[in-house]
Coordinates of C-alpha atoms in Angstrom, one line a residue:
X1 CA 35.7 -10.4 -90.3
X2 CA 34.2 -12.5 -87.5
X3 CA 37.2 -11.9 -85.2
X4 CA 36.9 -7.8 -85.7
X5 CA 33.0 -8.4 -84.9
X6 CA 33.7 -10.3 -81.8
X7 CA 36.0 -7.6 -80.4
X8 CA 32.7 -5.2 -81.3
X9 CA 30.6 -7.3 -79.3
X10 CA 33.1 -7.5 -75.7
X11 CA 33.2 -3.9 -76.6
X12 CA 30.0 -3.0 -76.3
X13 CA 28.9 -5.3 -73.6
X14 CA 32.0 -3.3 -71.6
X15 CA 30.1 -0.2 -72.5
X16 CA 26.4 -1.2 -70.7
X17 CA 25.0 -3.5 -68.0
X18 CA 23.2 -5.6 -70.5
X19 CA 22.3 -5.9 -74.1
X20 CA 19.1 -7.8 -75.5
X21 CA 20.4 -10.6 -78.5
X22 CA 18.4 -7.7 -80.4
X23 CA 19.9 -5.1 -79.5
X24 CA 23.3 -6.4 -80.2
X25 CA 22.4 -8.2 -83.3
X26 CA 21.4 -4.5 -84.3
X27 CA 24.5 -2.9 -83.8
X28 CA 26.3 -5.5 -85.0
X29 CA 24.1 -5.7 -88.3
X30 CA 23.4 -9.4 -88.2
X31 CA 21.2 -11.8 -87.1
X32 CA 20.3 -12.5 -83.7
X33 CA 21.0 -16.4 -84.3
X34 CA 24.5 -15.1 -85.0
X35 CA 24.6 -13.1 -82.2
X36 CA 24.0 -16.4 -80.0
X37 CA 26.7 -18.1 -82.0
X38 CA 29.1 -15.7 -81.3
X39 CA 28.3 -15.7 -77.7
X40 CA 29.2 -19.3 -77.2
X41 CA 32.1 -18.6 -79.2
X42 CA 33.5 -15.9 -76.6
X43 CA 32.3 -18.1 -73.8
X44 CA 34.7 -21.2 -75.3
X45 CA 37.5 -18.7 -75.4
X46 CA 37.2 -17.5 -72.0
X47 CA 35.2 -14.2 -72.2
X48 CA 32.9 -14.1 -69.4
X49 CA 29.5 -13.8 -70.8
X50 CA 26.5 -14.3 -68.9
X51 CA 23.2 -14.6 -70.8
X52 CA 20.0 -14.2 -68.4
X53 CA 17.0 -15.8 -69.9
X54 CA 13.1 -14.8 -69.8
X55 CA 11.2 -11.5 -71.7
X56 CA 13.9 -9.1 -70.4
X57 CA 16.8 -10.6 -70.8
X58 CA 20.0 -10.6 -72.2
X59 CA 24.0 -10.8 -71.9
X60 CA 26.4 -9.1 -69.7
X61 CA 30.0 -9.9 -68.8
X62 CA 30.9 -10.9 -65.5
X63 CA 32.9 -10.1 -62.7
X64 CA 33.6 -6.4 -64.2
X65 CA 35.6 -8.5 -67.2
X66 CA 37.4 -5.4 -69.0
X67 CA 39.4 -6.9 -72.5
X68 CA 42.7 -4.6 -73.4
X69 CA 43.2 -2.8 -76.7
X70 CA 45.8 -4.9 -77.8
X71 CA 43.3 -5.9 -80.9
X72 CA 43.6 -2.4 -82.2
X73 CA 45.6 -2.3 -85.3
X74 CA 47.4 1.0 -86.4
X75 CA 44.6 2.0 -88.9
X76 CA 42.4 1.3 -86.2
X77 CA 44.7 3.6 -83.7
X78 CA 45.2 6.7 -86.2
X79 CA 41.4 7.0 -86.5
X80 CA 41.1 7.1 -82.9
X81 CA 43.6 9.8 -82.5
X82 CA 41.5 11.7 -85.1
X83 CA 38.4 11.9 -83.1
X84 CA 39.4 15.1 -81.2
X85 CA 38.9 18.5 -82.3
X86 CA 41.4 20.2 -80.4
X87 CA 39.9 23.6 -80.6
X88 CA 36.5 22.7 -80.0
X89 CA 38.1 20.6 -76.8
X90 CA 40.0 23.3 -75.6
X91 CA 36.7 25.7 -76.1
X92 CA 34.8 23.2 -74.2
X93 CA 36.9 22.8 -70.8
X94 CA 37.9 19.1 -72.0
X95 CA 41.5 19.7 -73.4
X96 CA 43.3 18.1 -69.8
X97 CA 40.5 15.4 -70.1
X98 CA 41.2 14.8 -73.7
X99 CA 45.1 14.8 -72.9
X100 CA 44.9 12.1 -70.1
X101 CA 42.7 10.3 -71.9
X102 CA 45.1 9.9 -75.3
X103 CA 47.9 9.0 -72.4
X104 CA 45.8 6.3 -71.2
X105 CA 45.0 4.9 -74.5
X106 CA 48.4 5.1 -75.7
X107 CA 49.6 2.9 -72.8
X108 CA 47.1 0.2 -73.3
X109 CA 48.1 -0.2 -77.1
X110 CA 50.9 -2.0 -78.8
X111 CA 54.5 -0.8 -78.6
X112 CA 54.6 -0.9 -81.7
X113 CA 51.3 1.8 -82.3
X114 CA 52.0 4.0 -79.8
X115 CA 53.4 6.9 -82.2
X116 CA 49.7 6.2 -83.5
X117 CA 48.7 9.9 -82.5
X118 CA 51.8 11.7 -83.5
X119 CA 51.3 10.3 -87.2
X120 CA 47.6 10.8 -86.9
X121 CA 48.3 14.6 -85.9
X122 CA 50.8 14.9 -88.5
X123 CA 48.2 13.9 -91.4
X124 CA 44.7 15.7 -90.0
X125 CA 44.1 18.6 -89.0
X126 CA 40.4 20.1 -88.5
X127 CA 40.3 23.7 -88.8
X128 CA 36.4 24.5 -88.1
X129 CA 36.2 28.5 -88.7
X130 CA 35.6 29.7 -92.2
X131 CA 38.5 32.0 -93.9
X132 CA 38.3 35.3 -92.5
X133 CA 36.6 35.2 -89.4
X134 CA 38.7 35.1 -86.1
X135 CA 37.3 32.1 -84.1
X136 CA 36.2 33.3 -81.1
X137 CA 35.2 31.1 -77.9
X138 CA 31.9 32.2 -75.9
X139 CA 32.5 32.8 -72.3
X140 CA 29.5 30.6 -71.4
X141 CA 30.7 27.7 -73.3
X142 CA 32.0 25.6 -70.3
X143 CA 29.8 26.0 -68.0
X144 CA 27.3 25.5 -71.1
X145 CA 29.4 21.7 -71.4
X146 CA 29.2 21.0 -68.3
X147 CA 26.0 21.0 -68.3
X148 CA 25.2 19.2 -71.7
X149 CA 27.7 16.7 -70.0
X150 CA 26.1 16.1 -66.8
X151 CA 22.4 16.2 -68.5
X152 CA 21.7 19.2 -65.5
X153 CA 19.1 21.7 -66.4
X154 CA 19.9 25.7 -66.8
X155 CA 17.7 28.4 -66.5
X156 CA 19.9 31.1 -69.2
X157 CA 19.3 34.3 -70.1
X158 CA 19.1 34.7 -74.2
X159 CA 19.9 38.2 -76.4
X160 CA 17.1 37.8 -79.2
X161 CA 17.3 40.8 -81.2
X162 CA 16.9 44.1 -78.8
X163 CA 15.6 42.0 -75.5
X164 CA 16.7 39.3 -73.0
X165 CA 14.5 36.7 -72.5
X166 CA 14.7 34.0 -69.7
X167 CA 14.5 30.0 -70.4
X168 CA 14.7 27.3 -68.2
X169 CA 16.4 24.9 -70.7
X170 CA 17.2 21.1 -70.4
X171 CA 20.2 21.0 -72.8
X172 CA 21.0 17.7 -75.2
X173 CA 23.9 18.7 -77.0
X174 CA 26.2 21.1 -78.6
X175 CA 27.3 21.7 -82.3
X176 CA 30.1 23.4 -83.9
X177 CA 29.3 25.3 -87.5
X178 CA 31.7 27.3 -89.5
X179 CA 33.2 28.4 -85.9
X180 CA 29.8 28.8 -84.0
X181 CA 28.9 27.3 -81.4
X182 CA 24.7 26.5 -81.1
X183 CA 23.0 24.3 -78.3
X184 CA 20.7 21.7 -79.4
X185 CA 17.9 22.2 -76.1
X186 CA 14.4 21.0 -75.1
X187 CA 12.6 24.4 -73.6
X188 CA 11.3 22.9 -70.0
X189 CA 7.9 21.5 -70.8
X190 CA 8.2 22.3 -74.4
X191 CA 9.9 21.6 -77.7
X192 CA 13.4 21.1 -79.0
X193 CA 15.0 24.3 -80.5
X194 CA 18.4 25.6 -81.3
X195 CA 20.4 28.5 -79.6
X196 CA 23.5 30.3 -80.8
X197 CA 26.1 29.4 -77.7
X198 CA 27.2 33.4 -77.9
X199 CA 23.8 35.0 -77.5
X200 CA 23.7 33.7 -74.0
X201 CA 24.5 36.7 -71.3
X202 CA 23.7 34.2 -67.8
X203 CA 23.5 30.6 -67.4
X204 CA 23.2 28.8 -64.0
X205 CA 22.1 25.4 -63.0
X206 CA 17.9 24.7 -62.1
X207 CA 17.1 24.5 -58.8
X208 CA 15.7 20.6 -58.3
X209 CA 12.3 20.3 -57.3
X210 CA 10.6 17.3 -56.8
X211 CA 9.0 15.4 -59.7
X212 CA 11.0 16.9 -62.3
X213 CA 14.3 16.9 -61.5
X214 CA 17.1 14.3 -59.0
X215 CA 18.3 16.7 -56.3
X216 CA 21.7 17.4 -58.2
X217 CA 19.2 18.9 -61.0
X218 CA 19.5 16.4 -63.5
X219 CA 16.6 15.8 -65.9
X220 CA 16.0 12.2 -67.6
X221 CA 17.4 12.6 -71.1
X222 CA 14.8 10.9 -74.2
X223 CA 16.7 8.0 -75.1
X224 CA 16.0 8.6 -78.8
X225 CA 17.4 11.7 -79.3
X226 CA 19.8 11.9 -82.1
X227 CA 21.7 15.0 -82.2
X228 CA 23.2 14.2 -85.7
X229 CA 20.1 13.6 -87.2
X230 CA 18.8 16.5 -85.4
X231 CA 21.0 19.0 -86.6
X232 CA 20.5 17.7 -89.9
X233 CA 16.7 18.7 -90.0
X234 CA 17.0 21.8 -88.4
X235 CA 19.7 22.9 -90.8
X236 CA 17.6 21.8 -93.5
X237 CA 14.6 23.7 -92.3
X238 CA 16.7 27.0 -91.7
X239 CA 18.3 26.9 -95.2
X240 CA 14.9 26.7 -97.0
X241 CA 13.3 29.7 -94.4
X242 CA 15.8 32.1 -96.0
X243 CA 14.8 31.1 -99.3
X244 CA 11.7 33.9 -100.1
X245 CA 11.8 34.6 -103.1
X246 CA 11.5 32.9 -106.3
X247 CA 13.2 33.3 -110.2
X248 CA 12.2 31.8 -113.1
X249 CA 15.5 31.0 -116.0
X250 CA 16.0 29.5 -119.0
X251 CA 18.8 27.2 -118.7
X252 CA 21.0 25.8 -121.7
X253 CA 22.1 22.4 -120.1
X254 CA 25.1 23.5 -119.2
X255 CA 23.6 26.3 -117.0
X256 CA 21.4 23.2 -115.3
X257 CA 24.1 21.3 -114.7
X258 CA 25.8 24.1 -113.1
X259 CA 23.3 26.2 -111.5
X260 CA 23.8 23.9 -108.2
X261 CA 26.6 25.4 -107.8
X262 CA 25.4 28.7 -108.3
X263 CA 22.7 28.9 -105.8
X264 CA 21.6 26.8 -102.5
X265 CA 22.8 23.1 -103.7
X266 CA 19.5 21.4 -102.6
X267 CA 17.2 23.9 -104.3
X268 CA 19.1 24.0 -107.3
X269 CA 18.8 20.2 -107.8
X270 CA 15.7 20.4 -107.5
X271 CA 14.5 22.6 -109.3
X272 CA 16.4 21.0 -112.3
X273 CA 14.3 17.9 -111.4
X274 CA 11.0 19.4 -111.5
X275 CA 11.6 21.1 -114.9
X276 CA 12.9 17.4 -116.7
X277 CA 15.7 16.3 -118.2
X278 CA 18.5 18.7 -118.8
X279 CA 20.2 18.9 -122.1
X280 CA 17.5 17.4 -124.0
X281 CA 17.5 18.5 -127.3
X282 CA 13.8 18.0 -127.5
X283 CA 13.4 19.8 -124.7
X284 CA 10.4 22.4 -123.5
X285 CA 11.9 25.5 -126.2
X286 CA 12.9 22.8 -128.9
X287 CA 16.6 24.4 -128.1
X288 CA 18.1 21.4 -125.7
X289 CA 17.0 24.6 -122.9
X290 CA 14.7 24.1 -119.7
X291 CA 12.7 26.6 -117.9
X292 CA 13.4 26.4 -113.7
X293 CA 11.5 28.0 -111.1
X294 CA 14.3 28.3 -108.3
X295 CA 13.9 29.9 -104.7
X296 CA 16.5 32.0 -103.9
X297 CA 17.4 34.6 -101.0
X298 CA 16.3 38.0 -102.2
X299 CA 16.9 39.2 -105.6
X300 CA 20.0 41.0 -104.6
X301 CA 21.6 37.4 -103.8
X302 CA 20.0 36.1 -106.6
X303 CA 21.3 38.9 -109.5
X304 CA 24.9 37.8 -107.4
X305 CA 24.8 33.9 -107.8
X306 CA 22.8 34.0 -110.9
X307 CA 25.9 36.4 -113.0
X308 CA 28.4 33.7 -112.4
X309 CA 26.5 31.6 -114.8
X310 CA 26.8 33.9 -118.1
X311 CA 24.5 33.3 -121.1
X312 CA 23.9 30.6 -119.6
X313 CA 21.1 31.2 -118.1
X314 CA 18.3 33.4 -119.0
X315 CA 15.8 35.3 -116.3
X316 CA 12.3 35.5 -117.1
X317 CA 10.7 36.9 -114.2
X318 CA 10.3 38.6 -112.1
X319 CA 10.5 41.5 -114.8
X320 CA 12.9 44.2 -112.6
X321 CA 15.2 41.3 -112.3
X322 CA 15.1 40.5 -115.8
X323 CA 15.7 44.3 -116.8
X324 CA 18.7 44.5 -114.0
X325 CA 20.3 41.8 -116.2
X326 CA 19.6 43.1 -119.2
X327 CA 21.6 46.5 -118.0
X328 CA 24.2 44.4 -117.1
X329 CA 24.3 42.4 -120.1
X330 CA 24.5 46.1 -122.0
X331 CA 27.4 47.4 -119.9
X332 CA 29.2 44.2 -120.4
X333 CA 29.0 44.5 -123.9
X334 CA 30.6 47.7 -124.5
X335 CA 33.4 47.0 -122.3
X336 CA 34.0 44.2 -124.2
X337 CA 33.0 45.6 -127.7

């Protein structure tokens, strides 16, 4: 345990100038008076590591000291090889980049774990489109990476619905989704929004100008911006936008336990929360059933999801959903009467 931390902390001091004890005590998820311990430790075995003392301090290595990957072990090496996404590489520009840089690795590592990527390829394999839909790779999307790469600002020209609009975008990072690409950007001056990769029709790099950008056009990136975390909320947000409309049901607790399934997972569980316990045979109709309010689409999408759960689950309102499924409970009675 302490040996595979210690490897962590050479690791990450290769990575930056300097780390503060609390920075690395952070990422190593211990305690700074560890950190220190594990410091001298390194120094003992012969790691260079320099610690400068006062308010801004910290530790470095010396001399550009660079440690081999001979620690790796093959686990460790198959996960490695897994970090790719050839497609998305290849979309990107990167897949002669990617390629050296699996050569390189592969020379530093063991003898004995250099077939590490041809067993990691032969076990995982990320296809990223959905079923029936032919990937396709924007045109822009290099020269789009290149820029997200380099942290250089674009001004872009952006389809949105019947217009073009022009931005002057500083552009933090790019996302694949069910085969589509979308940029995560900050709008010069403004706020962080996101940007299907294939609306763009021109991209070229910002002019630099003095105060805002270095005269390659590079703009200083926010430190804390975390494109995972990101993603996350905006996806979060976009889901529940195209959620309009709401149902109410009468759920047997079969139907609750299922109707997450049904519908949008996240609304679905939550509206099973709101209405209690599931199941309960003392429940709200003294049947073991529940009443849910659940947002859903439209009521098109919602007379779709809502079928696949049967008698179990009752609309109440609105009423001209309620009657569309009590035509289709008719129809489905004499077919099967």
């Amino acid at each position: 345990m302490r040996a595979a931390r210690l490897i962590r902390l050479v690791l990450l001091l290769q990575s930056r100038p300097s780390m503060t004890g609390a920075e690395l005590a952070r990422e190593l998820e211990v305690s700074e008076r560890t950190v220190t311990r594990d410091v001298a430790a390194l120094s003992e075995a012969g790691v260079p590591v320099y610690a400068d003392r006062g308010r801004s301090g910290g530790y470095r290595l010396v001399g550009g000291y660079r440690t081999r990957l001979t620690g790796l072990g093959r686990t460790e090496a198959e996960a490695l090889f897994l970090s790719g996404v050839p497609a998305a590489l290849r979309g990107m520009g990167l897949a002669d980049a990617a390629s050296a840089a699996r050569l390189k690795v592969s020379a530093a590592l063991l003898p004995e774990l250099r077939d590490a990527s041809h067993t990691a390829a032969q076990r995982f394999h990320l296809d990223a489109p959905g079923w029936w839909q032919e990937p396709e790779t924007p045109d822009l999307l290099p020269a789009i990476a290149d820029a997200v790469w380099d942290d250089r600002r674009i001004t872009a020209r952006y389809r949105r619905r019947d217009t073009e609009v022009e931005r002057e975008l500083e552009p933090y990072g790019l996302v694949l989704k069910a085969g589509v690409w979308y940029l995560a950007a900050r709008v010069a001056g403004g706020d962080f929004r996101v940007y299907r990769v294939d609306r763009f029709t021109a991209v070229s790099p910002t002019a630099a100008d003095e105060g805002r950008l270095d005269r390659h056009g590079r703009f200083e990136r926010l430190a804390d911006f975390d494109l995972p975390g990101f993603w996350e909320e905006r996806a979060a947000q976009f889901v529940r936008s195209l959620l309009r409309e709401k149902v109410v049901l009468r759920l047997t607790a079969e139907g609750a336990r299922r109707l997450p399934y049904a519908t949008d997972r996240t609304a679905g569980q939550e509206a099973v929360a709101a209405a209690g316990a599931a199941g309960d045979p003392d429940g709200p109709d003294g049947q073991g059933r529940i009443t849910v309010t659940l947002p859903v689409e439209s009521l098109d999408v919602a007379y779709e999801q809502l079928l696949t759960l049967g008698p179990e689950a009752e609309v109440l309102a609105p009423p001209e959903l309620r009657e569309r499924f009590a035509a289709a409970a008719i129809r489905a009675a004499e077919l099967y009467r």
